Coordinates of C-alpha atoms in Angstrom, one line a residue:
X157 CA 28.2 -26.7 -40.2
X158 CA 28.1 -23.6 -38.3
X159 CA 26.3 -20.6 -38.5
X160 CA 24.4 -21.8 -41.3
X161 CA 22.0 -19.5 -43.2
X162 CA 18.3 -20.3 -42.8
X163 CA 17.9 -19.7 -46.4
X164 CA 20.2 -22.3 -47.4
X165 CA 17.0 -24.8 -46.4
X166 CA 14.3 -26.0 -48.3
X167 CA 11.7 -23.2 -46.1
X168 CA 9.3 -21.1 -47.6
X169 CA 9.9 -17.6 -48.1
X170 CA 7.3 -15.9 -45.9
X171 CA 8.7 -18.1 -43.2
X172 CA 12.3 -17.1 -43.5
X173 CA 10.9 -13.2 -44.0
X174 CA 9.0 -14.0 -40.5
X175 CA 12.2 -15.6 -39.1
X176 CA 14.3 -12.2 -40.0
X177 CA 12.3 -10.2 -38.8
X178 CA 11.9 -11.0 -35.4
X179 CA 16.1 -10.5 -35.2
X180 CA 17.4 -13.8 -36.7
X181 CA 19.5 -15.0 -39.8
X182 CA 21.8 -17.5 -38.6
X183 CA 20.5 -20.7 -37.3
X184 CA 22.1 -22.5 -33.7
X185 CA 23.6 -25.6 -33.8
X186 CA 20.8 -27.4 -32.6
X187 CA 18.7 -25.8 -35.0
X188 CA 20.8 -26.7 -38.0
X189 CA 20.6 -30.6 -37.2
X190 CA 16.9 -30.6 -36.3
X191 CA 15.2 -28.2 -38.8
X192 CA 16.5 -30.5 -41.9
X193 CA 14.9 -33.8 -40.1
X194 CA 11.6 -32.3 -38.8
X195 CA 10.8 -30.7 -42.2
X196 CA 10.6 -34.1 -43.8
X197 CA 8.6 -35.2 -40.7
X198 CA 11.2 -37.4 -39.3
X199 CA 10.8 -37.6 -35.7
X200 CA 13.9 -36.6 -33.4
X201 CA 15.5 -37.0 -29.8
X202 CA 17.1 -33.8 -29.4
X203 CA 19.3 -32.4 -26.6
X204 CA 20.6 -29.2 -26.6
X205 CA 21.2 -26.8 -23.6
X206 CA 18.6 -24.1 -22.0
X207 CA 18.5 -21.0 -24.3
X208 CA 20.1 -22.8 -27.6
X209 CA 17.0 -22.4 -29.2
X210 CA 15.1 -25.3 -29.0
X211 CA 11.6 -23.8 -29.4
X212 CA 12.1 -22.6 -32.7
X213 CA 14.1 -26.2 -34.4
X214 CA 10.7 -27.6 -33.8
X215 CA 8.3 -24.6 -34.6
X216 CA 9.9 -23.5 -37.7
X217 CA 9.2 -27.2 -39.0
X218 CA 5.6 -27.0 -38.1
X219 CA 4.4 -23.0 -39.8
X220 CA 6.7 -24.3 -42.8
X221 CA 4.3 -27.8 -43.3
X222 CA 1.1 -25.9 -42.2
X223 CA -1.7 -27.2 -44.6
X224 CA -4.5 -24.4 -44.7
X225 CA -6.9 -26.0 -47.1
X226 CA -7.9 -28.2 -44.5
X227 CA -9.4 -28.0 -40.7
X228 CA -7.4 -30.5 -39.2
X229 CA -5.5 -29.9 -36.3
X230 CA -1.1 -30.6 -37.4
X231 CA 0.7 -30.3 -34.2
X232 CA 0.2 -31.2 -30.8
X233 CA 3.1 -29.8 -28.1
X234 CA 2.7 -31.5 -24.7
X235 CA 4.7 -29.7 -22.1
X236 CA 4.7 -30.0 -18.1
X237 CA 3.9 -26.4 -17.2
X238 CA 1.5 -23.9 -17.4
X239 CA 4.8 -21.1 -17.5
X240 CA 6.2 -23.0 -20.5
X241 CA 3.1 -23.2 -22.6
X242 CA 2.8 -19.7 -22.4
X243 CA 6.2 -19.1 -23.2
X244 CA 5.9 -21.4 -26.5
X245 CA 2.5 -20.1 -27.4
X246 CA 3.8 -16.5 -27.2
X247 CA 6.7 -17.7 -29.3
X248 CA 4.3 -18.5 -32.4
X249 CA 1.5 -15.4 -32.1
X250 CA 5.4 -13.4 -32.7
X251 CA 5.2 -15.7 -36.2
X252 CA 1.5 -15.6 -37.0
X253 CA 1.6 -11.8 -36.4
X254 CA 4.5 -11.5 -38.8
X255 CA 2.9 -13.8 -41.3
X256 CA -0.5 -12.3 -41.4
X257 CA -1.9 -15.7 -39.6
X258 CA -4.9 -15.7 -37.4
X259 CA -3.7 -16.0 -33.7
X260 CA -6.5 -18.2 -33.0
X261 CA -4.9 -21.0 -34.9
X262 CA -2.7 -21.6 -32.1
X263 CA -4.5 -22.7 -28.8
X264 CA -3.2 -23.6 -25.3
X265 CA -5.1 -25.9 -23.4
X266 CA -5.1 -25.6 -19.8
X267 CA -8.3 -27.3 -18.3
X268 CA -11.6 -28.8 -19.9
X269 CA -12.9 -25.1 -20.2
X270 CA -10.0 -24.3 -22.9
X271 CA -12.0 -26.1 -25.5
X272 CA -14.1 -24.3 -27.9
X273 CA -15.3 -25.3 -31.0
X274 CA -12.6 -23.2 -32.9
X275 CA -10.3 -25.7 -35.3
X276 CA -6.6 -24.5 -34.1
X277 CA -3.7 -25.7 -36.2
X278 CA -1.5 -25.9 -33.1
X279 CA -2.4 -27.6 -29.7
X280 CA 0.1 -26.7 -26.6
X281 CA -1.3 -28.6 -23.5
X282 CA -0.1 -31.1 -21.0
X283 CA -0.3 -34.8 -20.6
X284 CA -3.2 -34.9 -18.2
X285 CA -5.4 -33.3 -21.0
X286 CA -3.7 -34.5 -24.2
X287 CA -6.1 -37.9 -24.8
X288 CA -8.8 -35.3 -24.6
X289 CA -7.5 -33.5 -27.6
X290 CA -8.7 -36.5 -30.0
X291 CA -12.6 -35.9 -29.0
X292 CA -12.3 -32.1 -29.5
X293 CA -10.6 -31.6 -32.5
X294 CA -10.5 -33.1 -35.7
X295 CA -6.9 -34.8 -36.2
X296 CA -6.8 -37.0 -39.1
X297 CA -3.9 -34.9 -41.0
X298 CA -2.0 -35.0 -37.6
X299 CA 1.7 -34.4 -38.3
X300 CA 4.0 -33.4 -35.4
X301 CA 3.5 -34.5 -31.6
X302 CA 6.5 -32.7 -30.1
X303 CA 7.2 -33.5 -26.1
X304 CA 9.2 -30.2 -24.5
X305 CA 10.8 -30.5 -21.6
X306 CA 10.7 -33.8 -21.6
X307 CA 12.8 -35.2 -18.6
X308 CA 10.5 -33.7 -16.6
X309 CA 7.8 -35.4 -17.9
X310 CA 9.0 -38.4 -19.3
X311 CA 10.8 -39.6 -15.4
X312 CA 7.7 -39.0 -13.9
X313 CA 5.4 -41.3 -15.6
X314 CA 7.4 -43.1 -18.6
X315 CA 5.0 -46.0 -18.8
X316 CA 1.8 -43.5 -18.7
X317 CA 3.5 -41.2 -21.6
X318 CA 4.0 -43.9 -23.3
X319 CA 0.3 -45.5 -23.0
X320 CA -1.0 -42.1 -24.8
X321 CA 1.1 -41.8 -27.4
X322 CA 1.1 -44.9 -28.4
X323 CA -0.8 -44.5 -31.5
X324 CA 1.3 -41.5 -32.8
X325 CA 4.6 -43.5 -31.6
X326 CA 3.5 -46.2 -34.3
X327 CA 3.2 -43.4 -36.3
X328 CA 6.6 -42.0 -36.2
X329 CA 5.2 -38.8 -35.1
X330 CA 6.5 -37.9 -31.8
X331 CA 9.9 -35.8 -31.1
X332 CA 11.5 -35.3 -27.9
X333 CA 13.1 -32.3 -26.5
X334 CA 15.8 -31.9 -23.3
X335 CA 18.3 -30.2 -22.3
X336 CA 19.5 -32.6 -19.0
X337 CA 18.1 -36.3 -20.1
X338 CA 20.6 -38.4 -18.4
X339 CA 22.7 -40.3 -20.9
X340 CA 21.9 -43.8 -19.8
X341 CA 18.3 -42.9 -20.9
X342 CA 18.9 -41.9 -24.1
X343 CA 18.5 -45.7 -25.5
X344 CA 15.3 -46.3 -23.6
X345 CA 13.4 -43.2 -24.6
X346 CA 14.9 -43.9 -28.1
X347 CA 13.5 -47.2 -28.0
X348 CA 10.1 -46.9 -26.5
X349 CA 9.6 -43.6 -28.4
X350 CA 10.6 -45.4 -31.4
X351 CA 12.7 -42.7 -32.7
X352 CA 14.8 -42.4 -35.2
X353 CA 17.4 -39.8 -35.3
X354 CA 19.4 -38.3 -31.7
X355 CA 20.6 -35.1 -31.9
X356 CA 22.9 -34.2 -29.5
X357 CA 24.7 -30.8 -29.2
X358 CA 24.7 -30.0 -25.2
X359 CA 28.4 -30.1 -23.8
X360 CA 26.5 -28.1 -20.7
X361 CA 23.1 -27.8 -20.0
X362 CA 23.7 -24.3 -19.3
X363 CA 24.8 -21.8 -22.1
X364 CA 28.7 -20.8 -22.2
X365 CA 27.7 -17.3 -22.2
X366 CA 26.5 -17.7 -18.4
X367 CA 29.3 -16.7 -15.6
X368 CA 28.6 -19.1 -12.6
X369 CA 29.7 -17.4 -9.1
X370 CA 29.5 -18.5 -5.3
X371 CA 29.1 -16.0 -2.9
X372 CA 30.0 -17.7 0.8
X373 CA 28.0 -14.9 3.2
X374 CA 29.1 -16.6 6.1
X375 CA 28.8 -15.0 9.3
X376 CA 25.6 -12.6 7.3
X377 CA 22.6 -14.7 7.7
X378 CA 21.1 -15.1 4.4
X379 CA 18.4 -13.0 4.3
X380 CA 20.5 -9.9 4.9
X381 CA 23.5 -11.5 2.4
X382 CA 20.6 -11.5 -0.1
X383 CA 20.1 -7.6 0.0
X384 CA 23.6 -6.3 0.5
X385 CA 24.2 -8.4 -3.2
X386 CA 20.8 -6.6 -4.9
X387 CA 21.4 -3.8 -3.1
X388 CA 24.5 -2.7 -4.0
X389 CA 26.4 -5.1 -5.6
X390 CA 24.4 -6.2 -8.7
X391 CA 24.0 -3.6 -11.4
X392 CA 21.5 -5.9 -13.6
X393 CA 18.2 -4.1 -14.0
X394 CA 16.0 -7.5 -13.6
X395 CA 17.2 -9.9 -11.6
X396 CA 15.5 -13.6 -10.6
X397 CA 15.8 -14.8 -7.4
X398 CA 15.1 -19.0 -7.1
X399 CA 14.2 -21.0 -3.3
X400 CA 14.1 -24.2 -2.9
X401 CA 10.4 -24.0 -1.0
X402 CA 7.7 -21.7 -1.3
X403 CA 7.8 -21.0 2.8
X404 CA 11.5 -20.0 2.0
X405 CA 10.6 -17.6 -0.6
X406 CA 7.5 -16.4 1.1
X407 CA 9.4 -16.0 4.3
X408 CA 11.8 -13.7 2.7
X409 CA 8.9 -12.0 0.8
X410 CA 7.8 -10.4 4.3
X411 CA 11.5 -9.8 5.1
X412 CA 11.9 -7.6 1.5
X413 CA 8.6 -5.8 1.9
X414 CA 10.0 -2.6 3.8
X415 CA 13.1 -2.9 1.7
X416 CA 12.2 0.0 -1.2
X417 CA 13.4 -2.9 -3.9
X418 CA 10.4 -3.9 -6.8
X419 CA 9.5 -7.1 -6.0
X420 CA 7.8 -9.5 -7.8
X421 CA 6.8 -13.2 -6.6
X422 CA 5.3 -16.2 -8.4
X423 CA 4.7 -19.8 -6.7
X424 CA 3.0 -22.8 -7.7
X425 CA 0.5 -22.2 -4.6
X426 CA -0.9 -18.8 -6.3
X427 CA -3.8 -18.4 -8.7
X428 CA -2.8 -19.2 -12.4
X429 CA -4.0 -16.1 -13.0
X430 CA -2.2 -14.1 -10.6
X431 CA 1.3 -15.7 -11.9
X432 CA 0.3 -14.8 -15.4
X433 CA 0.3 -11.3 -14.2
X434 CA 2.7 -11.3 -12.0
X435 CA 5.3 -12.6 -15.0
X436 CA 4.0 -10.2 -17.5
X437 CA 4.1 -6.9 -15.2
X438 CA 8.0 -8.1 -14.6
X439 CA 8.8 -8.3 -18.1
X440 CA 7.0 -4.8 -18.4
X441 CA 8.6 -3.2 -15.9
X442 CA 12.3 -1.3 -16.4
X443 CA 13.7 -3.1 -13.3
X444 CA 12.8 -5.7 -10.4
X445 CA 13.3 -8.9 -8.9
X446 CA 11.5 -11.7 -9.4
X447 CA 10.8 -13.7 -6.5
X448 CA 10.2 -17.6 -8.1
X449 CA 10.1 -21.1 -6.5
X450 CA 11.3 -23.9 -9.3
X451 CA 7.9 -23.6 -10.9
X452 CA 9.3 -21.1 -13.2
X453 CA 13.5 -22.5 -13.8
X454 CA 11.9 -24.1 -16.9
X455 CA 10.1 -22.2 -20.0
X456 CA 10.5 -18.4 -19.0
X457 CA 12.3 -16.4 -21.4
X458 CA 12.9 -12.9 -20.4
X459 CA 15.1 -11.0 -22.9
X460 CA 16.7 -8.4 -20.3
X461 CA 17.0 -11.0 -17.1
X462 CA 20.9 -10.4 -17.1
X463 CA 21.2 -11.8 -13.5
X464 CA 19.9 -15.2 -11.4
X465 CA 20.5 -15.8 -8.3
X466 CA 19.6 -19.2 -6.3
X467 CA 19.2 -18.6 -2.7
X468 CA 19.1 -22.1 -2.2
X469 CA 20.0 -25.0 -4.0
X470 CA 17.7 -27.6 -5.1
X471 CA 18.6 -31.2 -4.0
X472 CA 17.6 -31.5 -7.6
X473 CA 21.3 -30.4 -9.0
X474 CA 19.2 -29.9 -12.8
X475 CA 17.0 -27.1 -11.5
X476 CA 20.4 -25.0 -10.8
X477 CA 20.9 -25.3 -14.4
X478 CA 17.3 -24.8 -15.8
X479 CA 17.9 -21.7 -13.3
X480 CA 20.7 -20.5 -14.5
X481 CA 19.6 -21.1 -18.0
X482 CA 16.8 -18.5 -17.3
X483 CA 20.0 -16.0 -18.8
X484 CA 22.3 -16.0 -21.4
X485 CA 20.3 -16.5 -23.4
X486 CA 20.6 -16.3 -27.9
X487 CA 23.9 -15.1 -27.7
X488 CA 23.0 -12.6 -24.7
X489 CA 25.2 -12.9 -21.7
X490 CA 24.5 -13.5 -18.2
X491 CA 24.9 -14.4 -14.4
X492 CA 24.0 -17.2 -12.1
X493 CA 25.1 -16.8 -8.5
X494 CA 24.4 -18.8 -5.1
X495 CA 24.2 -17.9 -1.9
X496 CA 26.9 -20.2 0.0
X497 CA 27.8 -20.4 3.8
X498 CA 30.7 -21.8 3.9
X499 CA 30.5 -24.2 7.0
X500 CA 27.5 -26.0 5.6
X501 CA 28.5 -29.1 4.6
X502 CA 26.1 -30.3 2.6
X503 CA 25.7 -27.2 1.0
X504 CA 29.4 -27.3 -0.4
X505 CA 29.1 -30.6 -1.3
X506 CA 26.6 -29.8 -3.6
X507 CA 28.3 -26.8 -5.1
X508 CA 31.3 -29.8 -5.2
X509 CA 29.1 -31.8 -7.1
X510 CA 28.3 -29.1 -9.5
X511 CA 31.9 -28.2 -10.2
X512 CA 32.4 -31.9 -11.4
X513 CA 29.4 -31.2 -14.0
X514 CA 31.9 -28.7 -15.8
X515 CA 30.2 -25.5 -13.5
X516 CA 33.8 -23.5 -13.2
X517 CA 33.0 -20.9 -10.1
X518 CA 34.5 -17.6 -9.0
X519 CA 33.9 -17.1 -5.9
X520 CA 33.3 -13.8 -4.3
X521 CA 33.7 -13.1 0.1
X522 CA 30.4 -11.0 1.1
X523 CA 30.5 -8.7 4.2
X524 CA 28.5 -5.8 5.2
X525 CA 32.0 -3.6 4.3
X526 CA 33.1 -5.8 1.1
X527 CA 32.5 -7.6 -1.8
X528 CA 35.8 -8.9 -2.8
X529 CA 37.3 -12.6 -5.1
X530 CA 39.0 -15.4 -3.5
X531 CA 40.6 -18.5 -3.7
X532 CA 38.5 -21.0 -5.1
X533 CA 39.8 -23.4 -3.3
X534 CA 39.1 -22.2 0.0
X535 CA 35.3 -23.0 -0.2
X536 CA 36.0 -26.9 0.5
X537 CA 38.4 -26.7 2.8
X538 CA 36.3 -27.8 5.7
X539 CA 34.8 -30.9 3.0
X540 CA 35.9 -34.3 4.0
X541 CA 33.2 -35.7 6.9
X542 CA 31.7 -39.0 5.8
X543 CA 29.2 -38.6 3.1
X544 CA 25.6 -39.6 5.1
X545 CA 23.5 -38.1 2.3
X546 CA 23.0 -41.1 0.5
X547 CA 23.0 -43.9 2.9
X548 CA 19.5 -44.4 2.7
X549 CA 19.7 -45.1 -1.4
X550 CA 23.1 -47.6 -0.3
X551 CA 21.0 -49.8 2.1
X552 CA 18.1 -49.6 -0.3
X553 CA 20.7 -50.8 -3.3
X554 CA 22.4 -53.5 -0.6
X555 CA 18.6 -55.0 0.2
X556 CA 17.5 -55.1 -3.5
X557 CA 20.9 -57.2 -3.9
X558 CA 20.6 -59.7 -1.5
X559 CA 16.9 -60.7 -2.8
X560 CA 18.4 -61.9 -6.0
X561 CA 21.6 -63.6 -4.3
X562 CA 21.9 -67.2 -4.3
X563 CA 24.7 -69.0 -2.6
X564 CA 24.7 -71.3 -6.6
X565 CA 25.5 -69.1 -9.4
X566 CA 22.5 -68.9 -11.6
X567 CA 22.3 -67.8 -15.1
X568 CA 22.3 -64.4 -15.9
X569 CA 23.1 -63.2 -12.2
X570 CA 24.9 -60.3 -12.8
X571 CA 22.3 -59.3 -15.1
X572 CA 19.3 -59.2 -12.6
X573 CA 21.6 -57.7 -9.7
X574 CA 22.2 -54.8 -12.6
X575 CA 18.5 -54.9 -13.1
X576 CA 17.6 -54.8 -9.7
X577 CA 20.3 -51.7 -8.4
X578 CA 18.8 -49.9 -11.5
X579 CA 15.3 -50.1 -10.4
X580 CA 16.1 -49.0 -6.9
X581 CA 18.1 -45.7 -8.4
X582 CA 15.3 -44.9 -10.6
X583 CA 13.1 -44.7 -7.9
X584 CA 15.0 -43.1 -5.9
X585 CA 15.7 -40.2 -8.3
X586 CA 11.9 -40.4 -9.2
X587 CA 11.1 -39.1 -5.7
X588 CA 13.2 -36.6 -5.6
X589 CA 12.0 -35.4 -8.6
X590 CA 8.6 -36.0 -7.0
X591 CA 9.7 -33.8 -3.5
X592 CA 11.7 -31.1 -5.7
X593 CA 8.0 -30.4 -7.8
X594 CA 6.1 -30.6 -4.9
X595 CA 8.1 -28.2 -2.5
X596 CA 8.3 -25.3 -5.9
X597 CA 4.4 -25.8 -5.8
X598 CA 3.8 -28.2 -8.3
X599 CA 1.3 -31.3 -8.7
X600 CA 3.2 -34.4 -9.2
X601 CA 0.2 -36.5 -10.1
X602 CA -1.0 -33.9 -12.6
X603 CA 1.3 -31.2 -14.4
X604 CA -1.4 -29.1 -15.3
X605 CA -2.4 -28.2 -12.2
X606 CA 1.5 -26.7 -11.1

């Protein structure tokens, strides 16, 4: 079923005029499977790549039910960032505007002071201040509780999610939304979330459209590799520039300043404020580069971004794709490069690593004289040391085994030694999660405060 019309669904009219005239007729793939199910409030796990338009399988759903004859608030969207709640609020004024709505029916809440005694319809906020929601509003004809983003949120506090929701899980209220939930988890989200339908259309998290290069710089040190490629070699009018820290970026920052290139720069370590500015004088201006730590490789759609560029790589291998995700966007096409020395090891074993995800590089030779393809092969020619990088995790796995070794076999022996390696990996990719947040400026204890 592709390509299918969104008339051809049980959706009101002034809804499908609303839809049309923001540029749309045909619905994604992901959209055809999960409009159906949420319009007869079925609640959904649904994974579908950055840019496949997630945002409107769930808010199409919600204007279509809206029930105006009462007071009560209908949807509740918990999300991990302040960036991304913008984004989705933005996403529905564009609806209420075309449907003659009041914009005031949709309300983002960011910290205690975001409550007024105003009766929104829709509720974007964060897990922090989601409990809070009950004693502010009145909820009783509650119908949707949609979690965006939610490996992000979900790995970094399952049980605590969980504890929250736990009257709307009973419910059958709550969907899930991902684009890079690890397959193994499907079946415990599923479970604990109680829900009932997966939808599942991601063969990438990143969108085909998106052409993935490396560019080895090598002897150029990085910061002058970086502005020989946005100098003169990248002929996108906006492009985004991701670090893996916010000393990197801010390092490179002073570096540009004398440059005569527009910069922008947003961090989780500025004022929300500022990076609400910041965002919106980018996507005013013509042309520029935005400067952006990981706070922003999740929830920021800019229609005329053609270009990303990671400076670094995350040892996070998702945020490359939320990253590159950032384009290509709705059918739109796009670029994602990365900075590469060759001779770093660990460096190209990550870009190795990213290859066997189905990311199929060119790969470009940068010098101060030329900008020229190669042989893809030639970037691991130097790969083959011993692996270090995860001997800590090994030993980790090797300790957690010998606790629940016996020299008898007991019952159900393999089972705990599974049980007991899969605790140790969760952990372990838990704090990295933990260290990738907290190095792109964010809170780890509490999302709302990125």
């Amino acid at each position: 079923m592709n390509n299918l019309n969104i008339k051809s669904l049980n959706i009101k009219k002034e809804v499908i005029t609303a839809f049309n005239s923001l540029g749309y007729d045909k619905l994604s793939p992901v959209q055809e499977k999960a409009i159906p199910l949420l319009l007869k409030k079925e609640n959904c796990l649904v994974i579908s790549e950055t840019g496949s338009g997630k945002t409107f399988s769930y808010l199409i759903p919600i204007l279509n039910n809206l029930d105006f004859s009462t007071s009560s608030l209908e949807a509740i969207i918990i999300v991990p960032t302040i960036i991304l709640m913008e984004q989705i609020k933005k996403v529905f004024i564009s609806f209420f505007d075309k449907l003659g709505y009041d914009p005031e029916l949709v309300k983002s809440i960011k910290d205690k002071n975001s409550f007024t005694k105003s009766k929104p319809k829709i509720v974007i906020t964060t897990p922090s201040l989601y409990p809070e929601i009950f004693s502010h509003y009145p909820t009783n004809l509650l119908k949707y509780v949609i979690i965006d983003e939610a490996d992000m949120l979900i790995f970094d506090g399952f049980a605590s999610i969980i504890q929250i929701l736990k009257k709307q899980i009973d419910k059958n209220m709550v969907s899930v939304f991902s684009a890079s939930i690890k397959i193994q988890d499907i079946t415990r989200v599923k479970k604990a979330l109680k829900i009932k339908h997966v939808i599942n259309v991601s063969s990438n998290i990143t969108s085909n459209l998106v052409t993935h290069y490396l560019i080895d710089y090598s002897p150029l040190a990085r910061k002058e590799a970086l502005y020989l490629l946005l100098h003169n070699k990248i002929k996108s009018l906006k492009v985004i520039v991701f670090f893996k820290t916010i000393s990197e970026e801010e390092e490179v920052y002073s570096y540009f300043k004398d440059k005569q290139l527009s910069i922008f720069k947003v961090h989780g370590k500025l004022d929300k404020r500022e990076i609400k500015q910041t965002i919106s004088a980018f996507e005013n201006a013509k042309y520029g580069v935005l400067f952006s730590s990981d706070y922003t490789s999740r929830g920021m759609d800019i229609d005329d971004v053609e270009t990303i560029i990671s400076y670094s790589v995350s040892d996070n291998l998702d945020y490359y794709f939320h990253r590159a995700g950032r384009t290509g966007r709705f059918d739109k096409e796009g670029d994602s490069y990365i900075l590469v020395n060759k001779d770093d090891e660990t460096e190209i074993k990550n870009i190795k690593t990213l290859s066997k995800r189905n990311v199929s590089f060119y790969v470009y030779k940068l010098t101060r004289n030329e900008f020229k393809l190669v042989s893809s092969s030639y970037i691991f020619k130097n790969l083959g040391k011993k692996d270090q990088s995860n001997d800590k995790l090994q030993k980790q796995i090797r300790h957690a085994v010998n606790k629940v070794k016996s020299n008898k076999v007991k019952p159900n022996y393999k089972k705990k030694v599974s049980k007991a390696v899969k605790r140790v990996k969760e952990k372990h990719r838990m704090k990295v999660v933990r260290t990738n947040i907290a190095k792109s400026g964010g809170n780890v204890n509490d999302f709302h405060n990125d």
